[in-house]
mmCIF file with all atom_site columns, C-alpha atoms in Angstrom:
data_model
loop_
_atom_site.group_PDB
_atom_site.id
_atom_site.type_symbol
_atom_site.label_atom_id
_atom_site.label_alt_id
_atom_site.label_comp_id
_atom_site.label_asym_id
_atom_site.label_entity_id
_atom_site.label_seq_id
_atom_site.pdbx_PDB_ins_code
_atom_site.Cartn_x
_atom_site.Cartn_y
_atom_site.Cartn_z
_atom_site.occupancy
_atom_site.B_iso_or_equiv
_atom_site.pdbx_formal_charge
_atom_site.auth_seq_id
_atom_site.auth_comp_id
_atom_site.auth_asym_id
_atom_site.auth_atom_id
_atom_site.pdbx_PDB_model_num
ATOM 1   C CA . MET A 1 1   ? 19.248  7.075   4.052   1.00 0.00 ? 1   MET A CA 1
ATOM 2   C CA . SER A 1 2   ? 16.891  4.292   5.132   1.00 0.00 ? 2   SER A CA 1
ATOM 3   C CA . THR A 1 3   ? 17.720  0.640   4.555   1.00 0.00 ? 3   THR A CA 1
ATOM 4   C CA . VAL A 1 4   ? 13.996  -0.183  4.545   1.00 0.00 ? 4   VAL A CA 1
ATOM 5   C CA . THR A 1 5   ? 12.562  -1.166  1.180   1.00 0.00 ? 5   THR A CA 1
ATOM 6   C CA . ALA A 1 6   ? 9.136   0.156   0.200   1.00 0.00 ? 6   ALA A CA 1
ATOM 7   C CA . MET A 1 7   ? 6.697   -1.879  -1.864  1.00 0.00 ? 7   MET A CA 1
ATOM 8   C CA . ILE A 1 8   ? 3.898   -0.147  -3.757  1.00 0.00 ? 8   ILE A CA 1
ATOM 9   C CA . LEU A 1 9   ? 0.971   -2.361  -4.717  1.00 0.00 ? 9   LEU A CA 1
ATOM 10  C CA . ALA A 1 10  ? 0.134   -1.525  -8.328  1.00 0.00 ? 10  ALA A CA 1
ATOM 11  C CA . ALA A 1 11  ? -1.058  -4.745  -9.973  1.00 0.00 ? 11  ALA A CA 1
ATOM 12  C CA . GLY A 1 12  ? -4.804  -4.380  -9.492  1.00 0.00 ? 12  GLY A CA 1
ATOM 13  C CA . ARG A 1 13  ? -7.346  -4.044  -12.283 1.00 0.00 ? 13  ARG A CA 1
ATOM 14  C CA . GLY A 1 14  ? -9.186  -1.070  -10.797 1.00 0.00 ? 14  GLY A CA 1
ATOM 15  C CA . GLU A 1 15  ? -12.636 -2.450  -11.595 1.00 0.00 ? 15  GLU A CA 1
ATOM 16  C CA . ARG A 1 16  ? -14.494 0.332   -9.782  1.00 0.00 ? 16  ARG A CA 1
ATOM 17  C CA . LEU A 1 17  ? -12.683 2.959   -11.854 1.00 0.00 ? 17  LEU A CA 1
ATOM 18  C CA . ARG A 1 18  ? -13.652 1.553   -15.230 1.00 0.00 ? 18  ARG A CA 1
ATOM 19  C CA . PRO A 1 19  ? -13.717 2.685   -17.998 1.00 0.00 ? 19  PRO A CA 1
ATOM 20  C CA . LEU A 1 20  ? -10.707 4.827   -16.999 1.00 0.00 ? 20  LEU A CA 1
ATOM 21  C CA . THR A 1 21  ? -8.701  1.731   -16.137 1.00 0.00 ? 21  THR A CA 1
ATOM 22  C CA . ASP A 1 22  ? -9.535  -0.109  -19.359 1.00 0.00 ? 22  ASP A CA 1
ATOM 23  C CA . HIS A 1 23  ? -6.621  1.646   -21.053 1.00 0.00 ? 23  HIS A CA 1
ATOM 24  C CA . THR A 1 24  ? -4.754  3.323   -18.181 1.00 0.00 ? 24  THR A CA 1
ATOM 25  C CA . PRO A 1 25  ? -3.399  1.398   -15.171 1.00 0.00 ? 25  PRO A CA 1
ATOM 26  C CA . LYS A 1 26  ? -4.841  2.768   -11.941 1.00 0.00 ? 26  LYS A CA 1
ATOM 27  C CA . PRO A 1 27  ? -1.465  4.041   -10.619 1.00 0.00 ? 27  PRO A CA 1
ATOM 28  C CA . LEU A 1 28  ? -1.109  6.257   -13.710 1.00 0.00 ? 28  LEU A CA 1
ATOM 29  C CA . ILE A 1 29  ? -4.551  7.885   -13.501 1.00 0.00 ? 29  ILE A CA 1
ATOM 30  C CA . ASP A 1 30  ? -4.252  11.662  -13.390 1.00 0.00 ? 30  ASP A CA 1
ATOM 31  C CA . VAL A 1 31  ? -4.897  13.189  -9.980  1.00 0.00 ? 31  VAL A CA 1
ATOM 32  C CA . GLY A 1 32  ? -4.204  16.899  -9.700  1.00 0.00 ? 32  GLY A CA 1
ATOM 33  C CA . GLY A 1 33  ? -2.191  17.042  -12.907 1.00 0.00 ? 33  GLY A CA 1
ATOM 34  C CA . ARG A 1 34  ? 0.060   14.029  -12.375 1.00 0.00 ? 34  ARG A CA 1
ATOM 35  C CA . PRO A 1 35  ? -0.172  10.237  -12.009 1.00 0.00 ? 35  PRO A CA 1
ATOM 36  C CA . LEU A 1 36  ? -1.367  8.977   -8.631  1.00 0.00 ? 36  LEU A CA 1
ATOM 37  C CA . ILE A 1 37  ? 1.707   6.816   -8.012  1.00 0.00 ? 37  ILE A CA 1
ATOM 38  C CA . GLU A 1 38  ? 4.050   9.790   -8.293  1.00 0.00 ? 38  GLU A CA 1
ATOM 39  C CA . TYR A 1 39  ? 2.731   11.232  -5.026  1.00 0.00 ? 39  TYR A CA 1
ATOM 40  C CA . HIS A 1 40  ? 3.966   8.105   -3.255  1.00 0.00 ? 40  HIS A CA 1
ATOM 41  C CA . LEU A 1 41  ? 7.346   8.248   -4.966  1.00 0.00 ? 41  LEU A CA 1
ATOM 42  C CA . ASP A 1 42  ? 7.798   11.888  -3.956  1.00 0.00 ? 42  ASP A CA 1
ATOM 43  C CA . ARG A 1 43  ? 6.995   11.144  -0.311  1.00 0.00 ? 43  ARG A CA 1
ATOM 44  C CA . LEU A 1 44  ? 9.122   8.017   -0.177  1.00 0.00 ? 44  LEU A CA 1
ATOM 45  C CA . ALA A 1 45  ? 12.119  9.835   -1.632  1.00 0.00 ? 45  ALA A CA 1
ATOM 46  C CA . ALA A 1 46  ? 11.623  12.739  0.796   1.00 0.00 ? 46  ALA A CA 1
ATOM 47  C CA . ALA A 1 47  ? 11.544  10.218  3.672   1.00 0.00 ? 47  ALA A CA 1
ATOM 48  C CA . GLY A 1 48  ? 14.969  8.864   2.772   1.00 0.00 ? 48  GLY A CA 1
ATOM 49  C CA . ILE A 1 49  ? 13.748  5.615   1.230   1.00 0.00 ? 49  ILE A CA 1
ATOM 50  C CA . GLU A 1 50  ? 16.141  4.522   -1.508  1.00 0.00 ? 50  GLU A CA 1
ATOM 51  C CA . ARG A 1 51  ? 14.678  1.292   -2.885  1.00 0.00 ? 51  ARG A CA 1
ATOM 52  C CA . VAL A 1 52  ? 11.103  0.813   -4.084  1.00 0.00 ? 52  VAL A CA 1
ATOM 53  C CA . VAL A 1 53  ? 9.528   -2.380  -5.419  1.00 0.00 ? 53  VAL A CA 1
ATOM 54  C CA . ILE A 1 54  ? 6.386   -2.139  -7.567  1.00 0.00 ? 54  ILE A CA 1
ATOM 55  C CA . ASN A 1 55  ? 4.323   -5.188  -8.511  1.00 0.00 ? 55  ASN A CA 1
ATOM 56  C CA . LEU A 1 56  ? 2.824   -5.318  -11.977 1.00 0.00 ? 56  LEU A CA 1
ATOM 57  C CA . ALA A 1 57  ? 0.010   -7.106  -13.797 1.00 0.00 ? 57  ALA A CA 1
ATOM 58  C CA . HIS A 1 58  ? -2.784  -5.192  -15.584 1.00 0.00 ? 58  HIS A CA 1
ATOM 59  C CA . LEU A 1 59  ? -1.101  -2.852  -18.110 1.00 0.00 ? 59  LEU A CA 1
ATOM 60  C CA . GLY A 1 60  ? 2.009   -3.172  -16.003 1.00 0.00 ? 60  GLY A CA 1
ATOM 61  C CA . GLU A 1 61  ? 4.465   -2.406  -18.774 1.00 0.00 ? 61  GLU A CA 1
ATOM 62  C CA . ARG A 1 62  ? 2.956   1.074   -19.064 1.00 0.00 ? 62  ARG A CA 1
ATOM 63  C CA . ILE A 1 63  ? 3.858   1.679   -15.432 1.00 0.00 ? 63  ILE A CA 1
ATOM 64  C CA . ARG A 1 64  ? 7.402   0.422   -16.033 1.00 0.00 ? 64  ARG A CA 1
ATOM 65  C CA . ALA A 1 65  ? 7.762   2.574   -19.146 1.00 0.00 ? 65  ALA A CA 1
ATOM 66  C CA . HIS A 1 66  ? 6.525   5.689   -17.347 1.00 0.00 ? 66  HIS A CA 1
ATOM 67  C CA . LEU A 1 67  ? 8.566   5.351   -14.155 1.00 0.00 ? 67  LEU A CA 1
ATOM 68  C CA . GLY A 1 68  ? 11.690  3.697   -15.470 1.00 0.00 ? 68  GLY A CA 1
ATOM 69  C CA . ASP A 1 69  ? 14.422  3.002   -12.945 1.00 0.00 ? 69  ASP A CA 1
ATOM 70  C CA . GLY A 1 70  ? 13.256  5.727   -10.556 1.00 0.00 ? 70  GLY A CA 1
ATOM 71  C CA . ARG A 1 71  ? 16.225  8.004   -11.123 1.00 0.00 ? 71  ARG A CA 1
ATOM 72  C CA . ARG A 1 72  ? 13.941  11.044  -11.544 1.00 0.00 ? 72  ARG A CA 1
ATOM 73  C CA . TRP A 1 73  ? 13.001  10.730  -7.886  1.00 0.00 ? 73  TRP A CA 1
ATOM 74  C CA . GLY A 1 74  ? 16.437  9.743   -6.632  1.00 0.00 ? 74  GLY A CA 1
ATOM 75  C CA . LEU A 1 75  ? 15.110  6.218   -6.141  1.00 0.00 ? 75  LEU A CA 1
ATOM 76  C CA . SER A 1 76  ? 16.016  2.761   -7.335  1.00 0.00 ? 76  SER A CA 1
ATOM 77  C CA . ILE A 1 77  ? 12.815  1.117   -8.600  1.00 0.00 ? 77  ILE A CA 1
ATOM 78  C CA . GLU A 1 78  ? 12.587  -2.639  -9.097  1.00 0.00 ? 78  GLU A CA 1
ATOM 79  C CA . TYR A 1 79  ? 9.584   -4.409  -10.585 1.00 0.00 ? 79  TYR A CA 1
ATOM 80  C CA . SER A 1 80  ? 7.913   -7.650  -9.595  1.00 0.00 ? 80  SER A CA 1
ATOM 81  C CA . ALA A 1 81  ? 5.945   -8.796  -12.628 1.00 0.00 ? 81  ALA A CA 1
ATOM 82  C CA . GLU A 1 82  ? 3.055   -11.155 -11.917 1.00 0.00 ? 82  GLU A CA 1
ATOM 83  C CA . GLY A 1 83  ? 1.919   -11.422 -15.537 1.00 0.00 ? 83  GLY A CA 1
ATOM 84  C CA . ASP A 1 84  ? 0.568   -9.248  -18.333 1.00 0.00 ? 84  ASP A CA 1
ATOM 85  C CA . ARG A 1 85  ? -3.167  -9.521  -17.670 1.00 0.00 ? 85  ARG A CA 1
ATOM 86  C CA . ALA A 1 86  ? -5.476  -8.429  -14.889 1.00 0.00 ? 86  ALA A CA 1
ATOM 87  C CA . GLU A 1 87  ? -6.281  -12.055 -14.110 1.00 0.00 ? 87  GLU A CA 1
ATOM 88  C CA . ASP A 1 88  ? -2.578  -12.742 -13.494 1.00 0.00 ? 88  ASP A CA 1
ATOM 89  C CA . ALA A 1 89  ? -2.526  -10.499 -10.411 1.00 0.00 ? 89  ALA A CA 1
ATOM 90  C CA . LEU A 1 90  ? -1.716  -12.484 -7.263  1.00 0.00 ? 90  LEU A CA 1
ATOM 91  C CA . GLU A 1 91  ? -3.666  -10.276 -4.802  1.00 0.00 ? 91  GLU A CA 1
ATOM 92  C CA . THR A 1 92  ? -1.900  -8.595  -1.912  1.00 0.00 ? 92  THR A CA 1
ATOM 93  C CA . ALA A 1 93  ? -0.326  -11.450 0.061   1.00 0.00 ? 93  ALA A CA 1
ATOM 94  C CA . GLY A 1 94  ? 0.438   -13.419 -3.096  1.00 0.00 ? 94  GLY A CA 1
ATOM 95  C CA . GLY A 1 95  ? 2.048   -10.368 -4.668  1.00 0.00 ? 95  GLY A CA 1
ATOM 96  C CA . ILE A 1 96  ? 4.205   -9.784  -1.600  1.00 0.00 ? 96  ILE A CA 1
ATOM 97  C CA . ARG A 1 97  ? 5.212   -13.453 -1.515  1.00 0.00 ? 97  ARG A CA 1
ATOM 98  C CA . HIS A 1 98  ? 6.193   -13.194 -5.184  1.00 0.00 ? 98  HIS A CA 1
ATOM 99  C CA . ALA A 1 99  ? 8.342   -10.114 -4.489  1.00 0.00 ? 99  ALA A CA 1
ATOM 100 C CA . LEU A 1 100 ? 10.067  -11.314 -1.285  1.00 0.00 ? 100 LEU A CA 1
ATOM 101 C CA . ARG A 1 101 ? 13.543  -11.549 -2.807  1.00 0.00 ? 101 ARG A CA 1
ATOM 102 C CA . HIS A 1 102 ? 13.435  -7.796  -3.490  1.00 0.00 ? 102 HIS A CA 1
ATOM 103 C CA . LEU A 1 103 ? 12.352  -6.773  0.019   1.00 0.00 ? 103 LEU A CA 1
ATOM 104 C CA . SER A 1 104 ? 14.242  -5.855  3.189   1.00 0.00 ? 104 SER A CA 1
ATOM 105 C CA . PRO A 1 105 ? 13.639  -7.989  6.317   1.00 0.00 ? 105 PRO A CA 1
ATOM 106 C CA . THR A 1 106 ? 11.111  -5.378  7.465   1.00 0.00 ? 106 THR A CA 1
ATOM 107 C CA . PHE A 1 107 ? 9.570   -3.411  4.613   1.00 0.00 ? 107 PHE A CA 1
ATOM 108 C CA . LEU A 1 108 ? 7.100   -0.581  4.142   1.00 0.00 ? 108 LEU A CA 1
ATOM 109 C CA . LEU A 1 109 ? 3.943   -1.537  2.223   1.00 0.00 ? 109 LEU A CA 1
ATOM 110 C CA . VAL A 1 110 ? 1.871   1.114   0.435   1.00 0.00 ? 110 VAL A CA 1
ATOM 111 C CA . ASN A 1 111 ? -1.403  0.556   -1.394  1.00 0.00 ? 111 ASN A CA 1
ATOM 112 C CA . GLY A 1 112 ? -1.019  2.413   -4.661  1.00 0.00 ? 112 GLY A CA 1
ATOM 113 C CA . ASP A 1 113 ? -4.570  3.739   -4.671  1.00 0.00 ? 113 ASP A CA 1
ATOM 114 C CA . VAL A 1 114 ? -4.540  5.838   -1.488  1.00 0.00 ? 114 VAL A CA 1
ATOM 115 C CA . LEU A 1 115 ? -3.517  9.422   -0.815  1.00 0.00 ? 115 LEU A CA 1
ATOM 116 C CA . ALA A 1 116 ? -2.308  10.283  2.680   1.00 0.00 ? 116 ALA A CA 1
ATOM 117 C CA . ASP A 1 117 ? 0.015   12.529  4.660   1.00 0.00 ? 117 ASP A CA 1
ATOM 118 C CA . ILE A 1 118 ? 1.288   9.589   6.707   1.00 0.00 ? 118 ILE A CA 1
ATOM 119 C CA . ASP A 1 119 ? 4.924   10.087  7.767   1.00 0.00 ? 119 ASP A CA 1
ATOM 120 C CA . TYR A 1 120 ? 6.917   7.516   5.818   1.00 0.00 ? 120 TYR A CA 1
ATOM 121 C CA . ARG A 1 121 ? 10.161  8.540   7.493   1.00 0.00 ? 121 ARG A CA 1
ATOM 122 C CA . ALA A 1 122 ? 8.763   7.848   10.959  1.00 0.00 ? 122 ALA A CA 1
ATOM 123 C CA . LEU A 1 123 ? 7.424   4.490   9.803   1.00 0.00 ? 123 LEU A CA 1
ATOM 124 C CA . ALA A 1 124 ? 10.752  3.501   8.289   1.00 0.00 ? 124 ALA A CA 1
ATOM 125 C CA . GLU A 1 125 ? 12.542  4.458   11.516  1.00 0.00 ? 125 GLU A CA 1
ATOM 126 C CA . ARG A 1 126 ? 10.059  2.383   13.523  1.00 0.00 ? 126 ARG A CA 1
ATOM 127 C CA . ALA A 1 127 ? 11.200  -0.731  11.635  1.00 0.00 ? 127 ALA A CA 1
ATOM 128 C CA . ALA A 1 128 ? 14.363  -0.903  13.728  1.00 0.00 ? 128 ALA A CA 1
ATOM 129 C CA . CYS A 1 129 ? 12.470  -1.005  17.032  1.00 0.00 ? 129 CYS A CA 1
ATOM 130 C CA . LEU A 1 130 ? 9.456   -3.119  16.103  1.00 0.00 ? 130 LEU A CA 1
ATOM 131 C CA . PRO A 1 131 ? 8.830   -5.670  18.902  1.00 0.00 ? 131 PRO A CA 1
ATOM 132 C CA . ASP A 1 132 ? 10.170  -9.114  18.053  1.00 0.00 ? 132 ASP A CA 1
ATOM 133 C CA . ASP A 1 133 ? 6.708   -10.659 18.307  1.00 0.00 ? 133 ASP A CA 1
ATOM 134 C CA . CYS A 1 134 ? 5.079   -8.141  15.927  1.00 0.00 ? 134 CYS A CA 1
ATOM 135 C CA . LEU A 1 135 ? 4.818   -9.459  12.384  1.00 0.00 ? 135 LEU A CA 1
ATOM 136 C CA . ALA A 1 136 ? 3.354   -6.176  11.152  1.00 0.00 ? 136 ALA A CA 1
ATOM 137 C CA . HIS A 1 137 ? 2.673   -2.606  12.237  1.00 0.00 ? 137 HIS A CA 1
ATOM 138 C CA . LEU A 1 138 ? -0.407  -1.141  10.550  1.00 0.00 ? 138 LEU A CA 1
ATOM 139 C CA . VAL A 1 139 ? -1.441  2.480   10.199  1.00 0.00 ? 139 VAL A CA 1
ATOM 140 C CA . LEU A 1 140 ? -5.140  2.816   11.007  1.00 0.00 ? 140 LEU A CA 1
ATOM 141 C CA . VAL A 1 141 ? -7.421  5.747   10.168  1.00 0.00 ? 141 VAL A CA 1
ATOM 142 C CA . ASP A 1 142 ? -10.893 6.900   11.163  1.00 0.00 ? 142 ASP A CA 1
ATOM 143 C CA . ASN A 1 143 ? -13.611 4.991   9.334   1.00 0.00 ? 143 ASN A CA 1
ATOM 144 C CA . PRO A 1 144 ? -14.594 6.698   6.074   1.00 0.00 ? 144 PRO A CA 1
ATOM 145 C CA . PRO A 1 145 ? -18.258 6.974   4.995   1.00 0.00 ? 145 PRO A CA 1
ATOM 146 C CA . HIS A 1 146 ? -17.920 4.037   2.593   1.00 0.00 ? 146 HIS A CA 1
ATOM 147 C CA . HIS A 1 147 ? -16.541 1.743   5.343   1.00 0.00 ? 147 HIS A CA 1
ATOM 148 C CA . PRO A 1 148 ? -18.270 2.802   8.573   1.00 0.00 ? 148 PRO A CA 1
ATOM 149 C CA . GLU A 1 149 ? -17.820 -0.507  10.401  1.00 0.00 ? 149 GLU A CA 1
ATOM 150 C CA . GLY A 1 150 ? -14.020 -0.351  10.228  1.00 0.00 ? 150 GLY A CA 1
ATOM 151 C CA . ASP A 1 151 ? -11.578 -3.257  10.251  1.00 0.00 ? 151 ASP A CA 1
ATOM 152 C CA . PHE A 1 152 ? -9.747  -3.661  13.560  1.00 0.00 ? 152 PHE A CA 1
ATOM 153 C CA . GLY A 1 153 ? -9.607  -2.456  17.127  1.00 0.00 ? 153 GLY A CA 1
ATOM 154 C CA . LEU A 1 154 ? -6.486  -1.013  18.764  1.00 0.00 ? 154 LEU A CA 1
ATOM 155 C CA . ASP A 1 155 ? -5.828  -1.715  22.442  1.00 0.00 ? 155 ASP A CA 1
ATOM 156 C CA . ALA A 1 156 ? -3.957  0.397   24.989  1.00 0.00 ? 156 ALA A CA 1
ATOM 157 C CA . THR A 1 157 ? -0.690  -1.475  24.356  1.00 0.00 ? 157 THR A CA 1
ATOM 158 C CA . GLY A 1 158 ? -0.710  -0.692  20.637  1.00 0.00 ? 158 GLY A CA 1
ATOM 159 C CA . ARG A 1 159 ? -1.786  -4.179  19.546  1.00 0.00 ? 159 ARG A CA 1
ATOM 160 C CA . LEU A 1 160 ? -4.550  -4.734  17.023  1.00 0.00 ? 160 LEU A CA 1
ATOM 161 C CA . THR A 1 161 ? -7.626  -6.680  18.078  1.00 0.00 ? 161 THR A CA 1
ATOM 162 C CA . PRO A 1 162 ? -10.282 -8.406  15.937  1.00 0.00 ? 162 PRO A CA 1
ATOM 163 C CA . GLY A 1 163 ? -12.968 -6.126  17.332  1.00 0.00 ? 163 GLY A CA 1
ATOM 164 C CA . SER A 1 164 ? -13.768 -3.703  20.105  1.00 0.00 ? 164 SER A CA 1
ATOM 165 C CA . ASP A 1 165 ? -16.136 -0.902  20.946  1.00 0.00 ? 165 ASP A CA 1
ATOM 166 C CA . GLN A 1 166 ? -14.091 1.291   18.624  1.00 0.00 ? 166 GLN A CA 1
ATOM 167 C CA . ARG A 1 167 ? -12.800 -0.023  15.330  1.00 0.00 ? 167 ARG A CA 1
ATOM 168 C CA . PHE A 1 168 ? -10.613 1.712   12.779  1.00 0.00 ? 168 PHE A CA 1
ATOM 169 C CA . THR A 1 169 ? -9.951  1.245   9.062   1.00 0.00 ? 169 THR A CA 1
ATOM 170 C CA . TYR A 1 170 ? -6.661  -0.117  7.771   1.00 0.00 ? 170 TYR A CA 1
ATOM 171 C CA . SER A 1 171 ? -5.092  2.641   5.680   1.00 0.00 ? 171 SER A CA 1
ATOM 172 C CA . GLY A 1 172 ? -3.345  0.291   3.280   1.00 0.00 ? 172 GLY A CA 1
ATOM 173 C CA . ILE A 1 173 ? 0.011   1.478   4.660   1.00 0.00 ? 173 ILE A CA 1
ATOM 174 C CA . GLY A 1 174 ? 2.160   -0.324  7.194   1.00 0.00 ? 174 GLY A CA 1
ATOM 175 C CA . LEU A 1 175 ? 5.351   -2.158  8.075   1.00 0.00 ? 175 LEU A CA 1
ATOM 176 C CA . TYR A 1 176 ? 5.596   -5.900  7.520   1.00 0.00 ? 176 TYR A CA 1
ATOM 177 C CA . ARG A 1 177 ? 8.191   -8.500  8.354   1.00 0.00 ? 177 ARG A CA 1
ATOM 178 C CA . ARG A 1 178 ? 9.274   -10.655 5.450   1.00 0.00 ? 178 ARG A CA 1
ATOM 179 C CA . THR A 1 179 ? 8.962   -13.719 7.706   1.00 0.00 ? 179 THR A CA 1
ATOM 180 C CA . MET A 1 180 ? 5.173   -13.263 7.738   1.00 0.00 ? 180 MET A CA 1
ATOM 181 C CA . PHE A 1 181 ? 5.062   -14.350 4.084   1.00 0.00 ? 181 PHE A CA 1
ATOM 182 C CA . ALA A 1 182 ? 8.059   -16.672 3.738   1.00 0.00 ? 182 ALA A CA 1
ATOM 183 C CA . GLY A 1 183 ? 6.070   -19.818 4.552   1.00 0.00 ? 183 GLY A CA 1
ATOM 184 C CA . LEU A 1 184 ? 3.287   -19.163 2.043   1.00 0.00 ? 184 LEU A CA 1
ATOM 185 C CA . GLU A 1 185 ? 2.935   -21.278 -1.049  1.00 0.00 ? 185 GLU A CA 1
ATOM 186 C CA . PRO A 1 186 ? 3.314   -19.285 -4.278  1.00 0.00 ? 186 PRO A CA 1
ATOM 187 C CA . GLY A 1 187 ? 0.095   -18.200 -5.945  1.00 0.00 ? 187 GLY A CA 1
ATOM 188 C CA . ARG A 1 188 ? -2.924  -15.979 -5.496  1.00 0.00 ? 188 ARG A CA 1
ATOM 189 C CA . ARG A 1 189 ? -3.642  -15.105 -1.879  1.00 0.00 ? 189 ARG A CA 1
ATOM 190 C CA . ALA A 1 190 ? -5.427  -12.251 -0.099  1.00 0.00 ? 190 ALA A CA 1
ATOM 191 C CA . LEU A 1 191 ? -3.805  -10.400 2.796   1.00 0.00 ? 191 LEU A CA 1
ATOM 192 C CA . GLY A 1 192 ? -6.926  -10.132 4.974   1.00 0.00 ? 192 GLY A CA 1
ATOM 193 C CA . PRO A 1 193 ? -7.041  -13.741 6.273   1.00 0.00 ? 193 PRO A CA 1
ATOM 194 C CA . LEU A 1 194 ? -3.308  -13.709 6.982   1.00 0.00 ? 194 LEU A CA 1
ATOM 195 C CA . LEU A 1 195 ? -3.627  -10.490 8.961   1.00 0.00 ? 195 LEU A CA 1
ATOM 196 C CA . ARG A 1 196 ? -6.635  -11.690 10.926  1.00 0.00 ? 196 ARG A CA 1
ATOM 197 C CA . GLU A 1 197 ? -4.795  -14.879 11.878  1.00 0.00 ? 197 GLU A CA 1
ATOM 198 C CA . ALA A 1 198 ? -1.817  -12.864 13.160  1.00 0.00 ? 198 ALA A CA 1
ATOM 199 C CA . ILE A 1 199 ? -4.095  -10.390 14.983  1.00 0.00 ? 199 ILE A CA 1
ATOM 200 C CA . ALA A 1 200 ? -5.885  -13.259 16.738  1.00 0.00 ? 200 ALA A CA 1
ATOM 201 C CA . THR A 1 201 ? -2.553  -14.318 18.264  1.00 0.00 ? 201 THR A CA 1
ATOM 202 C CA . GLY A 1 202 ? -1.536  -10.763 19.227  1.00 0.00 ? 202 GLY A CA 1
ATOM 203 C CA . GLN A 1 203 ? 1.197   -10.456 16.616  1.00 0.00 ? 203 GLN A CA 1
ATOM 204 C CA . VAL A 1 204 ? 0.159   -7.216  14.890  1.00 0.00 ? 204 VAL A CA 1
ATOM 205 C CA . CYS A 1 205 ? 0.915   -3.743  16.211  1.00 0.00 ? 205 CYS A CA 1
ATOM 206 C CA . GLY A 1 206 ? -0.541  -0.483  15.019  1.00 0.00 ? 206 GLY A CA 1
ATOM 207 C CA . GLU A 1 207 ? -1.082  3.230   15.352  1.00 0.00 ? 207 GLU A CA 1
ATOM 208 C CA . HIS A 1 208 ? -3.952  5.632   14.731  1.00 0.00 ? 208 HIS A CA 1
ATOM 209 C CA . HIS A 1 209 ? -3.262  8.276   12.089  1.00 0.00 ? 209 HIS A CA 1
ATOM 210 C CA . ARG A 1 210 ? -5.454  11.352  12.494  1.00 0.00 ? 210 ARG A CA 1
ATOM 211 C CA . GLY A 1 211 ? -4.312  13.252  9.413   1.00 0.00 ? 211 GLY A CA 1
ATOM 212 C CA . ASP A 1 212 ? -5.398  13.192  5.782   1.00 0.00 ? 212 ASP A CA 1
ATOM 213 C CA . TRP A 1 213 ? -6.214  9.898   4.090   1.00 0.00 ? 213 TRP A CA 1
ATOM 214 C CA . LEU A 1 214 ? -8.338  8.996   1.075   1.00 0.00 ? 214 LEU A CA 1
ATOM 215 C CA . ASP A 1 215 ? -8.920  5.717   -0.739  1.00 0.00 ? 215 ASP A CA 1
ATOM 216 C CA . VAL A 1 216 ? -9.000  6.667   -4.416  1.00 0.00 ? 216 VAL A CA 1
ATOM 217 C CA . GLY A 1 217 ? -10.888 3.558   -5.446  1.00 0.00 ? 217 GLY A CA 1
ATOM 218 C CA . THR A 1 218 ? -14.043 4.817   -7.154  1.00 0.00 ? 218 THR A CA 1
ATOM 219 C CA . GLN A 1 219 ? -15.025 7.563   -9.578  1.00 0.00 ? 219 GLN A CA 1
ATOM 220 C CA . GLU A 1 220 ? -16.543 9.575   -6.725  1.00 0.00 ? 220 GLU A CA 1
ATOM 221 C CA . ARG A 1 221 ? -13.443 9.347   -4.537  1.00 0.00 ? 221 ARG A CA 1
ATOM 222 C CA . LEU A 1 222 ? -11.193 10.115  -7.500  1.00 0.00 ? 222 LEU A CA 1
ATOM 223 C CA . ALA A 1 223 ? -13.178 13.324  -7.982  1.00 0.00 ? 223 ALA A CA 1
ATOM 224 C CA . GLU A 1 224 ? -12.748 14.066  -4.272  1.00 0.00 ? 224 GLU A CA 1
ATOM 225 C CA . ALA A 1 225 ? -8.978  13.527  -4.514  1.00 0.00 ? 225 ALA A CA 1
ATOM 226 C CA . ARG A 1 226 ? -8.767  15.925  -7.434  1.00 0.00 ? 226 ARG A CA 1
ATOM 227 C CA . ARG A 1 227 ? -10.829 18.487  -5.534  1.00 0.00 ? 227 ARG A CA 1
ATOM 228 C CA . ARG A 1 228 ? -8.628  18.243  -2.445  1.00 0.00 ? 228 ARG A CA 1
ATOM 229 C CA . LEU A 1 229 ? -5.439  18.683  -4.431  1.00 0.00 ? 229 LEU A CA 1
ATOM 230 C CA . GLN A 1 230 ? -6.830  21.669  -6.306  1.00 0.00 ? 230 GLN A CA 1
ATOM 231 C CA . THR A 1 231 ? -7.929  23.412  -3.096  1.00 0.00 ? 231 THR A CA 1
ATOM 232 C CA . GLY A 1 232 ? -5.043  22.261  -0.911  1.00 0.00 ? 232 GLY A CA 1
#
């Protein structure tokens, strides 16, 4: 079994999915007959991941009550509570900083609102051979219609670049070193600026995933996720 901890980001308000998320936390929204977050738990367990950390804010206790200790999936789930309200959420980097004591030195980060066939086992195995000067290894995907400009370039050596003739979209899934966040002050902080700073100094690696990926962040894309699961 893998010694890599996985962290699922689940504290967000889900503004673009309102009114669904007024009373149901986004990770528990039904997609194909089951809560969205359960697809991640299934894949993580199948990949040999044993420990999963989930951050909580908006309606977080409902997530805790539904998932429990993770025993149903053969997992050990720990929770990193950021508060009880949507406004308590610390954003991505702040949430990771808040959860550092639960995480392995290199951990797998998963945005809770994506669906993908990315190989979690292969990512977890890559943690042991990540170059010493790489603070993160991001999985990139082709740019979706709602984000045509992409996020980052990827050079021939597997390092991310701020821009190039061809840019890709960050999938919301990747490996991160705990040291990338250890020096941050506690509090609300976005991940984007931290990543861009590390990319500018050549300290972020990556790969291009050509398989399935969908950001389930709006009503339209939620409908698309349900359609894919029904026909898949």
